[in-house]
PDB file of C-alpha atoms in Angstrom:
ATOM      1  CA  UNK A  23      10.643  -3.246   9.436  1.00  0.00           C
ATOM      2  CA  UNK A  24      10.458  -6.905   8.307  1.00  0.00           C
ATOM      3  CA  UNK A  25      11.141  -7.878   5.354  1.00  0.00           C
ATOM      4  CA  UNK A  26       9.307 -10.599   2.966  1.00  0.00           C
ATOM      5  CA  UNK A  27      12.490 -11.553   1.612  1.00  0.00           C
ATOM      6  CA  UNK A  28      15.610 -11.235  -0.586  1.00  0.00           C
ATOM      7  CA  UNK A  29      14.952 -13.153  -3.575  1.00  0.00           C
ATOM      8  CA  UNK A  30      11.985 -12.242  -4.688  1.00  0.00           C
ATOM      9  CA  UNK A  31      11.500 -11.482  -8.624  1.00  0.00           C
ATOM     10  CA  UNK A  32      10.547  -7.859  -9.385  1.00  0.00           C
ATOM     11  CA  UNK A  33       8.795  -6.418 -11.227  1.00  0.00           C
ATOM     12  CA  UNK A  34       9.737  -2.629 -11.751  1.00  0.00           C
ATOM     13  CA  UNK A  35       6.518  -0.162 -13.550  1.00  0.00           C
ATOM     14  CA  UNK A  36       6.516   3.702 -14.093  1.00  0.00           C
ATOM     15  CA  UNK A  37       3.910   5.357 -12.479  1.00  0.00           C
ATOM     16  CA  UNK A  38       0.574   5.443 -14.365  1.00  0.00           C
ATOM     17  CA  UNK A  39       1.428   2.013 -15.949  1.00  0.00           C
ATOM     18  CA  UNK A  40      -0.885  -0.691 -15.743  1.00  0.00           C
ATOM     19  CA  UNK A  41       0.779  -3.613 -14.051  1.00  0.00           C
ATOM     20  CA  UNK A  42       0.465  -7.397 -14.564  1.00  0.00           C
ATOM     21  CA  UNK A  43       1.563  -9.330 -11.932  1.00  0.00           C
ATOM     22  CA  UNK A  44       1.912 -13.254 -12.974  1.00  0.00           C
ATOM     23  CA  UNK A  45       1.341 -16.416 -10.364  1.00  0.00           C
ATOM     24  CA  UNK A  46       1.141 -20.056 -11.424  1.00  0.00           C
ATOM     25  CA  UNK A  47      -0.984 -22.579  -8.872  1.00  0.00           C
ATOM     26  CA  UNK A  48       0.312 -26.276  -8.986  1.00  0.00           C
ATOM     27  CA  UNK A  49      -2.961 -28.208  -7.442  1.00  0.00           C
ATOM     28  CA  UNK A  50      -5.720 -29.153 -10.329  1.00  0.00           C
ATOM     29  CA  UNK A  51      -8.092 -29.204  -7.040  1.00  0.00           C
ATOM     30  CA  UNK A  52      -8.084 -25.466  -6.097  1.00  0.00           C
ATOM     31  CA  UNK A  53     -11.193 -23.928  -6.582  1.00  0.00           C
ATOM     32  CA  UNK A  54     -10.488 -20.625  -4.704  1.00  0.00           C
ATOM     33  CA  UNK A  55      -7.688 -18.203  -4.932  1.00  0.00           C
ATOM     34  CA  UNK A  56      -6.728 -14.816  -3.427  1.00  0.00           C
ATOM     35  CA  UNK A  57      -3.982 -11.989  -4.091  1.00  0.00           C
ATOM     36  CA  UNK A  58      -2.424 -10.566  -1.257  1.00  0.00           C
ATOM     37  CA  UNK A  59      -0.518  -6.697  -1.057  1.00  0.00           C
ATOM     38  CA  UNK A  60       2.384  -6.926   1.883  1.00  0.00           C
ATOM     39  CA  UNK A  61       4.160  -3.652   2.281  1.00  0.00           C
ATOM     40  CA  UNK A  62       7.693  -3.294   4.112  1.00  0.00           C
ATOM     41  CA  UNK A  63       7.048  -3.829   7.975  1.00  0.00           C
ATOM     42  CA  UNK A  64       3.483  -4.911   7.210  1.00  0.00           C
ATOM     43  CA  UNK A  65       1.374  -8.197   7.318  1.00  0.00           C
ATOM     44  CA  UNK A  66      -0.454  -9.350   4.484  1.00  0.00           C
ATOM     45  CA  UNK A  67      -3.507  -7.633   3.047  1.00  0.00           C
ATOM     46  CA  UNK A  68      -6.243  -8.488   1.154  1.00  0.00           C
ATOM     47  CA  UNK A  69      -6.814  -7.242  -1.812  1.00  0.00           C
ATOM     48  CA  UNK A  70      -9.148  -9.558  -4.196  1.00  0.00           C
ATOM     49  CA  UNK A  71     -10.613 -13.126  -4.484  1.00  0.00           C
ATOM     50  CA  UNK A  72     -11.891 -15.361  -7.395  1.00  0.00           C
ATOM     51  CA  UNK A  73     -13.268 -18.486  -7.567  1.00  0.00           C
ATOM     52  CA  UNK A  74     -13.034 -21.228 -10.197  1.00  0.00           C
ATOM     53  CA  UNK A  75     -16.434 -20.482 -12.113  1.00  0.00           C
ATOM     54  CA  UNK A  76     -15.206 -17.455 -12.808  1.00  0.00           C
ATOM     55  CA  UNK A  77     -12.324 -16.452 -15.261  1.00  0.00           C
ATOM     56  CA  UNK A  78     -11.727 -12.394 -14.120  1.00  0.00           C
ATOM     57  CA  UNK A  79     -12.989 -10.523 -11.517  1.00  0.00           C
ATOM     58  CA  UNK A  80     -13.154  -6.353 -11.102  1.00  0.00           C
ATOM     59  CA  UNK A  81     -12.477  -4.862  -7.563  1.00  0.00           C
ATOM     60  CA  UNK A  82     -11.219  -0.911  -7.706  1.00  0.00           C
ATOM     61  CA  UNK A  83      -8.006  -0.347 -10.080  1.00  0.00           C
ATOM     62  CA  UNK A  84      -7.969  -4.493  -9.624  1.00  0.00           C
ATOM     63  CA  UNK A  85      -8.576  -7.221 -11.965  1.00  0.00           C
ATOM     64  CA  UNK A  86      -7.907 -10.593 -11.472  1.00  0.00           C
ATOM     65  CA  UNK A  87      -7.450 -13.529 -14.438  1.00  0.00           C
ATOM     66  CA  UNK A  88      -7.427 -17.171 -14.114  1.00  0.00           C
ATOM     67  CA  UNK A  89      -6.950 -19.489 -16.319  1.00  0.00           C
ATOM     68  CA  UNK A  90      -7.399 -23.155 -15.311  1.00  0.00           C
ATOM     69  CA  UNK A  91      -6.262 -24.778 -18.255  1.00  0.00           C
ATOM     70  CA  UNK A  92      -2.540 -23.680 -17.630  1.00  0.00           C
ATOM     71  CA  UNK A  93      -3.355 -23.308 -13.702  1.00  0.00           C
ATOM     72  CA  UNK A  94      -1.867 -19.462 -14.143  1.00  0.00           C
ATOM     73  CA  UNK A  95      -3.923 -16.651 -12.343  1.00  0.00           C
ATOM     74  CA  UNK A  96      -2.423 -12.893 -12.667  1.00  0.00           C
ATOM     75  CA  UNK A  97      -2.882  -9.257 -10.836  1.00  0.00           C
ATOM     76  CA  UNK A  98      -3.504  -6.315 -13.015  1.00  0.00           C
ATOM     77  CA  UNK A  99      -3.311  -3.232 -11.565  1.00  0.00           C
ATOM     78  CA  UNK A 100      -4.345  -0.033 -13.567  1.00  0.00           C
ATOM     79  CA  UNK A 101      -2.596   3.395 -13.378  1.00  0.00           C
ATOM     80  CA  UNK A 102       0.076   1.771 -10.929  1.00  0.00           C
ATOM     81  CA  UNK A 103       1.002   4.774  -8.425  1.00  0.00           C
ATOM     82  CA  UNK A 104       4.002   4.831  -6.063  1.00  0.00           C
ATOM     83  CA  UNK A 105       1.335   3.222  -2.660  1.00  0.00           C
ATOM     84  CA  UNK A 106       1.133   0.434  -4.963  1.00  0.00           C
ATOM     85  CA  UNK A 107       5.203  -0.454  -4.270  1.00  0.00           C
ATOM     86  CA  UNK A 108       4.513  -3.700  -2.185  1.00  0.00           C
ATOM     87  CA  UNK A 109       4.924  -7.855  -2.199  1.00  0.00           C
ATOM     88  CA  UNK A 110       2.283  -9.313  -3.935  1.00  0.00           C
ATOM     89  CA  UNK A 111       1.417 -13.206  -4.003  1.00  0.00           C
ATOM     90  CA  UNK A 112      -1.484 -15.310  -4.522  1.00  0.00           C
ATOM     91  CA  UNK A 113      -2.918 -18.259  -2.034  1.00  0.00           C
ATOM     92  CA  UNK A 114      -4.925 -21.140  -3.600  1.00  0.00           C
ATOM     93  CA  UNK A 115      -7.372 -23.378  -1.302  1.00  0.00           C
ATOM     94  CA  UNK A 116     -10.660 -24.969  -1.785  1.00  0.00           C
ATOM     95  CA  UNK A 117     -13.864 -23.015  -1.491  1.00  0.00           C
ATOM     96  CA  UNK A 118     -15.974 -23.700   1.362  1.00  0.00           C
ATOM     97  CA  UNK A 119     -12.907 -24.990   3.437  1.00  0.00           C
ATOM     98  CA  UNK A 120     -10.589 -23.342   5.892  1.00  0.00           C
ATOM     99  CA  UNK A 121      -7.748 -20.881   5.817  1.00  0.00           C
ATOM    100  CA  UNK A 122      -5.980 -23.327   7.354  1.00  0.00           C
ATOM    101  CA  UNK A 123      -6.334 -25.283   3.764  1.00  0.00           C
ATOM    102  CA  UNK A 124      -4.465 -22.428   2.324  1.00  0.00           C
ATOM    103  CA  UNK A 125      -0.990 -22.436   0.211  1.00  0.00           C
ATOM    104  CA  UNK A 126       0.894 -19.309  -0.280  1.00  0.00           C
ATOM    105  CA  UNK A 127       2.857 -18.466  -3.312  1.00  0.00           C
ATOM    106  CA  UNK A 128       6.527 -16.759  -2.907  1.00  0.00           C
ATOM    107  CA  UNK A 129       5.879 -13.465  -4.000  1.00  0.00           C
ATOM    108  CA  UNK A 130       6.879 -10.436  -6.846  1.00  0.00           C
ATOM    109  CA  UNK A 131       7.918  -7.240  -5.878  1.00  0.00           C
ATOM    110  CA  UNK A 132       6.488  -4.543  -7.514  1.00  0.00           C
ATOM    111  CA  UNK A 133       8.510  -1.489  -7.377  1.00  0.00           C
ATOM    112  CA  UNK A 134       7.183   1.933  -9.146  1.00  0.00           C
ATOM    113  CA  UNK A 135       9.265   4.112 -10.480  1.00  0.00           C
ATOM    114  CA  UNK A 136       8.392   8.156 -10.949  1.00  0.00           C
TER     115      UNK A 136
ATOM    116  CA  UNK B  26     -11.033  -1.793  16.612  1.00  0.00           C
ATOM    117  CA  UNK B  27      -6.967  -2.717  17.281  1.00  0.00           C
ATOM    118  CA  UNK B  28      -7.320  -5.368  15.034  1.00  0.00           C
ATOM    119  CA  UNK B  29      -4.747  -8.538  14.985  1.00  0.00           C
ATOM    120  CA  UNK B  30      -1.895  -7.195  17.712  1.00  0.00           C
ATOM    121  CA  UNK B  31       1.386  -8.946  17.869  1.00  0.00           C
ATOM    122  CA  UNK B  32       4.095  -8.688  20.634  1.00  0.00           C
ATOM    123  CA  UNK B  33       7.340  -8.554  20.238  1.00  0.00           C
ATOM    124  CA  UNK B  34       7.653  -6.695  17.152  1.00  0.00           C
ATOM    125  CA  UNK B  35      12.271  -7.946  17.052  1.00  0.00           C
ATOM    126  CA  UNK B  36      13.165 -10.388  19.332  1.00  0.00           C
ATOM    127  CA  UNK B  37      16.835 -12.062  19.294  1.00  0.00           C
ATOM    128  CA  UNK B  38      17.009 -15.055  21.196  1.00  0.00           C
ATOM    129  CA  UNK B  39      20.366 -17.607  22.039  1.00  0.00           C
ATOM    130  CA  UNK B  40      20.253 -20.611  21.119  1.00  0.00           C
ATOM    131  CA  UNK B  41      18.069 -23.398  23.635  1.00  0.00           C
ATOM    132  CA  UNK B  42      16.116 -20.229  25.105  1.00  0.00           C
ATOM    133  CA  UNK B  43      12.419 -20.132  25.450  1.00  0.00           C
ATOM    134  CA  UNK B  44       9.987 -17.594  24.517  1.00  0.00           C
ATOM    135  CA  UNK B  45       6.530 -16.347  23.762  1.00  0.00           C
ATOM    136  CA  UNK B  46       5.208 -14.099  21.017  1.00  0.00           C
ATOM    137  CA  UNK B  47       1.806 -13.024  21.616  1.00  0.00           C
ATOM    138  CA  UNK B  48      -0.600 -12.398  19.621  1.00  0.00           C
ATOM    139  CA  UNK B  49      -4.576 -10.815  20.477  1.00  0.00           C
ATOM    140  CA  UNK B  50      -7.266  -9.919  18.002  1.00  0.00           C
ATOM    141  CA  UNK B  51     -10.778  -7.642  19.315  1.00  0.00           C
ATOM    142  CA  UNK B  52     -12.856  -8.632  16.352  1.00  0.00           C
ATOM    143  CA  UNK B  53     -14.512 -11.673  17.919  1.00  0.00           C
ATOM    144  CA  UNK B  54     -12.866 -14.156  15.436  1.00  0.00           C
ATOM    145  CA  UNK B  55     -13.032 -17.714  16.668  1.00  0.00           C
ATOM    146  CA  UNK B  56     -10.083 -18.927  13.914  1.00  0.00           C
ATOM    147  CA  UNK B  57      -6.630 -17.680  14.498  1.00  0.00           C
ATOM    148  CA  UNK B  58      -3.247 -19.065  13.042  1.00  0.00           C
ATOM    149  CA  UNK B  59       0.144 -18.763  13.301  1.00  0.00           C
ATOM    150  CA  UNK B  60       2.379 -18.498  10.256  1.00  0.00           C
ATOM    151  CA  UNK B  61       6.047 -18.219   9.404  1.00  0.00           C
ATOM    152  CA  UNK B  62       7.407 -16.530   6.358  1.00  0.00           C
ATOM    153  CA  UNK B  63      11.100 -17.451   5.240  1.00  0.00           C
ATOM    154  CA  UNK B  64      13.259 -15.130   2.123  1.00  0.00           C
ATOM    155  CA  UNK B  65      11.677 -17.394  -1.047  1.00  0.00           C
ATOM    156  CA  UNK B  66       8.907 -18.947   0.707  1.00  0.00           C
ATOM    157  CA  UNK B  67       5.096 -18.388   0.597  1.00  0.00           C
ATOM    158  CA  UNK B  68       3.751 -18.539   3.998  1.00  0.00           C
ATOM    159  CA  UNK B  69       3.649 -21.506   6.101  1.00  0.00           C
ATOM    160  CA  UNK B  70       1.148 -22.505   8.134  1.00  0.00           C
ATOM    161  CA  UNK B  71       2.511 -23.238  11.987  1.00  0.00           C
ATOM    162  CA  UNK B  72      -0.600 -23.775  14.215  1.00  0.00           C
ATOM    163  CA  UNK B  73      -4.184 -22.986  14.380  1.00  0.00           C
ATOM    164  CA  UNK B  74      -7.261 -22.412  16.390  1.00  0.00           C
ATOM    165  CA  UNK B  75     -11.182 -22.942  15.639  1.00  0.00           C
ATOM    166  CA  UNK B  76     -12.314 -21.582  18.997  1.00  0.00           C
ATOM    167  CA  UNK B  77     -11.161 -21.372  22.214  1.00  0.00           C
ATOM    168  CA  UNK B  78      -9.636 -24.388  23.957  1.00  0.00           C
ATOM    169  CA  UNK B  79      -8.797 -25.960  20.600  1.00  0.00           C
ATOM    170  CA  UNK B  80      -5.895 -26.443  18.282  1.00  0.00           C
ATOM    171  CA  UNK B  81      -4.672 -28.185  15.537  1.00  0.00           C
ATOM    172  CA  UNK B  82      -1.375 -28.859  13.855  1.00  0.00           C
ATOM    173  CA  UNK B  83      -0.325 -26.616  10.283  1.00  0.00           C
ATOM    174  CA  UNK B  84       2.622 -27.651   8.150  1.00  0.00           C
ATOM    175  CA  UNK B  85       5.475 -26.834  10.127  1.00  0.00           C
ATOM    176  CA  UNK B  86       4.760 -27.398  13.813  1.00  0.00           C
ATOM    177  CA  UNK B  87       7.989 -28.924  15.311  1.00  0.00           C
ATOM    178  CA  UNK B  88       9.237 -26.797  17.645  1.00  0.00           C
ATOM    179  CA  UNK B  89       6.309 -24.424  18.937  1.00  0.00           C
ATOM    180  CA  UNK B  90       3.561 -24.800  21.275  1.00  0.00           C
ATOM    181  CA  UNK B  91       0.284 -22.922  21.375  1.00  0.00           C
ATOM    182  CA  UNK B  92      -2.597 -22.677  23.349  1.00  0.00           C
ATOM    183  CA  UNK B  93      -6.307 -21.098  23.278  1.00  0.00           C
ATOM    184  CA  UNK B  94      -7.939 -20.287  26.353  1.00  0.00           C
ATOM    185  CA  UNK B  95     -10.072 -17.193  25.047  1.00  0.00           C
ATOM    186  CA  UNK B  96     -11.326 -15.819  22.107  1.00  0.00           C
ATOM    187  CA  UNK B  97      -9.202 -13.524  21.758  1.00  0.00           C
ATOM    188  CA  UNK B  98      -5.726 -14.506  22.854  1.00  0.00           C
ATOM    189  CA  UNK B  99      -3.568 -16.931  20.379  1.00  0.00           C
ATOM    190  CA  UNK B 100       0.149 -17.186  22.009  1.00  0.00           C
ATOM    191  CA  UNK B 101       3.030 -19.523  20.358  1.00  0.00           C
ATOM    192  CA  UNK B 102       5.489 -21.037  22.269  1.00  0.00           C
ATOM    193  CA  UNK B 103       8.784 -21.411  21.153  1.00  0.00           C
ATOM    194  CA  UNK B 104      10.303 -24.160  23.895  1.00  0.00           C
ATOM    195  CA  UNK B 105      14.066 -24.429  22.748  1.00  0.00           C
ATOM    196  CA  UNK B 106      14.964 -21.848  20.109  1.00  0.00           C
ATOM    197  CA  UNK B 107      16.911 -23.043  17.114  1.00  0.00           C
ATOM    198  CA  UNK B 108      18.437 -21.003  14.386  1.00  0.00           C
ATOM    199  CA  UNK B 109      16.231 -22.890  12.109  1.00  0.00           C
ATOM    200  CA  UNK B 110      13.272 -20.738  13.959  1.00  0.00           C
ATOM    201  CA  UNK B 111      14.963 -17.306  12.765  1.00  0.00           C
ATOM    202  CA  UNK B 112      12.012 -16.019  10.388  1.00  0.00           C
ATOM    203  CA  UNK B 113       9.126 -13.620  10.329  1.00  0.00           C
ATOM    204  CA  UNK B 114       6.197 -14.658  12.424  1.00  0.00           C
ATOM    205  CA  UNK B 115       2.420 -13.675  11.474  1.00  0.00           C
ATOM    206  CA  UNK B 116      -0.765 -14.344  13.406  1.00  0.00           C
ATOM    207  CA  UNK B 117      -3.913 -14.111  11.852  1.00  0.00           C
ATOM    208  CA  UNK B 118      -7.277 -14.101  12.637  1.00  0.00           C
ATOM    209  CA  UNK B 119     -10.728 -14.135  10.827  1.00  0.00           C
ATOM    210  CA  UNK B 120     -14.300 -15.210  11.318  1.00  0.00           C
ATOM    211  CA  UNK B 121     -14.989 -18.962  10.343  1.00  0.00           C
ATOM    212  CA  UNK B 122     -18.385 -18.971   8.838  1.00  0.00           C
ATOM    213  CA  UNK B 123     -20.896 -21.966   8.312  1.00  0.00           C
ATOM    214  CA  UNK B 124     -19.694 -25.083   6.815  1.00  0.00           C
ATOM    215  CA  UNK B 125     -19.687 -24.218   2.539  1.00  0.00           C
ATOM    216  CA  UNK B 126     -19.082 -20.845   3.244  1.00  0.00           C
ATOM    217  CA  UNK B 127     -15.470 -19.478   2.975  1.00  0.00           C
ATOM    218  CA  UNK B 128     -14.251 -17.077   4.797  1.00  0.00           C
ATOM    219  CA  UNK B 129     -10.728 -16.584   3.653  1.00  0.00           C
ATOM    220  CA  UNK B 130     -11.216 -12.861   2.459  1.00  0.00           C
ATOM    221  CA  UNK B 131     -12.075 -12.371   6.017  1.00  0.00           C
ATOM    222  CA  UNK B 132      -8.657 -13.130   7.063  1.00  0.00           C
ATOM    223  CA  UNK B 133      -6.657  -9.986   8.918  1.00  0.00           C
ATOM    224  CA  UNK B 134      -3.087 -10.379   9.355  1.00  0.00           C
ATOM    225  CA  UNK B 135      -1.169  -8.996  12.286  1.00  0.00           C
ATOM    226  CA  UNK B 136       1.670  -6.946  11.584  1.00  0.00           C
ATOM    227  CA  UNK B 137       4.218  -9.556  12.456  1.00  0.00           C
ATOM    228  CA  UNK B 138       7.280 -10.415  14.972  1.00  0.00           C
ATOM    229  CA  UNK B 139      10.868 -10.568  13.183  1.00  0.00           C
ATOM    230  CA  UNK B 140      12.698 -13.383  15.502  1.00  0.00           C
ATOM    231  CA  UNK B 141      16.336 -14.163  15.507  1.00  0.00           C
ATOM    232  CA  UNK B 142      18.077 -17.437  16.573  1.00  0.00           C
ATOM    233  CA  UNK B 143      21.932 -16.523  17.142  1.00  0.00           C
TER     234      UNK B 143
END
């Protein structure tokens, strides 16, 4: 299948490990941002949003962090199991605009280990 | 529901050739896009489509055509293959909603063409 690429940093967890998985957004005018689960041979998949008025959001096993005063957002995942082995990245765009307004991060591959 | 479906799924190509990956979504979605994702790049944003008969330029659109003449067909037009144009192609479709709304979560990916240039 396709692959997201070569270089990506990795992050390696044992399963039933939380895991924290770290992006930094460059433009002070995001308002919106998303994280994003790619596995081998796959296209990109959803997996949680969060906008700007917020600084964490729940979803199932998912929790996302932002913090806007260092423009870093991160992925925690808890009890990490081997489905979970996947690309991740985050997007950042302005709320109420398109997904055409969109800029994709490069990725960290999380790899778990039994 | 098929989804976001993408044709080819590995296509090699020589140099100065032409081709067309095609892409079709059955959800309805009037926005649909075209991406290309490169080893240590985020996606990039090639062409997209508010509705049928329009488009509109992304980031990177030297080099590929597209056109929209239904709702549910998004095809992109390579017109003289380069080795520059080796990559992993993604189409993606999702329902635009009213102005102030976003959308983006909406966004289904298709499961994407790998495309060599030799």
């Amino acid at each position: 299948g396709e692959s997201v690429g070569l270089h990506l940093p990795t992050l390696s967890v044992q399963e039933g490990d939380n895991s924290i998985i770290n992006c930094a957004y460059s433009n002070s005018a995001s308002d919106y941002f998303i994280w994003y689960k790619q596995e081998s041979g796959k296209g990109p998949q959803f997996i949680i949003d969060i906008r700007s008025n917020m600084d964490k959001r729940q979803g199932q096993r998912v929790t996302v962090l932002l913090n806007k005063t260092v423009k870093h957002l991160s992925l925690q995942i808890a009890a990490t199991q081997p489905g979970d082995s996947a690309v991740y990245f985050c997007a950042e765009g302005v709320y109420g605009g398109t997904a055409s307004k969109l800029t994709f991060g490069t990725g960290t591959r999380l790899q778990v280990t039994l | 529901n098929a989804g976001v479906t993408q044709t080819p799924k590995f296509q090699v190509l020589k140099t100065g050739q032409s081709m067309t990956l095609q892409c079709a979504q059955d959800m309805n979605h009037e926005y649909m896009s075209w991406y290309r994702q490169d080893p240590g790049m985020g996606l990039r944003l090639i062409h997209y489509s508010v509705g049928a008969g329009i488009t509109d330029q992304g980031e990177v659109p030297n080099g590929y055509n597209v056109s929209r003449s239904t709702t549910e067909d998004f095809p992109l037009r390579l017109l003289s293959a380069a080795p520059s144009q080796t990559s992993v192609y993604f189409c993606a479709s999702s329902y635009e909603g009213l102005a102030g709304e976003s959308s983006y979560n909406e966004q289904f990916f298709g499961p994407g063409t790998r495309l060599t240039v030799l």
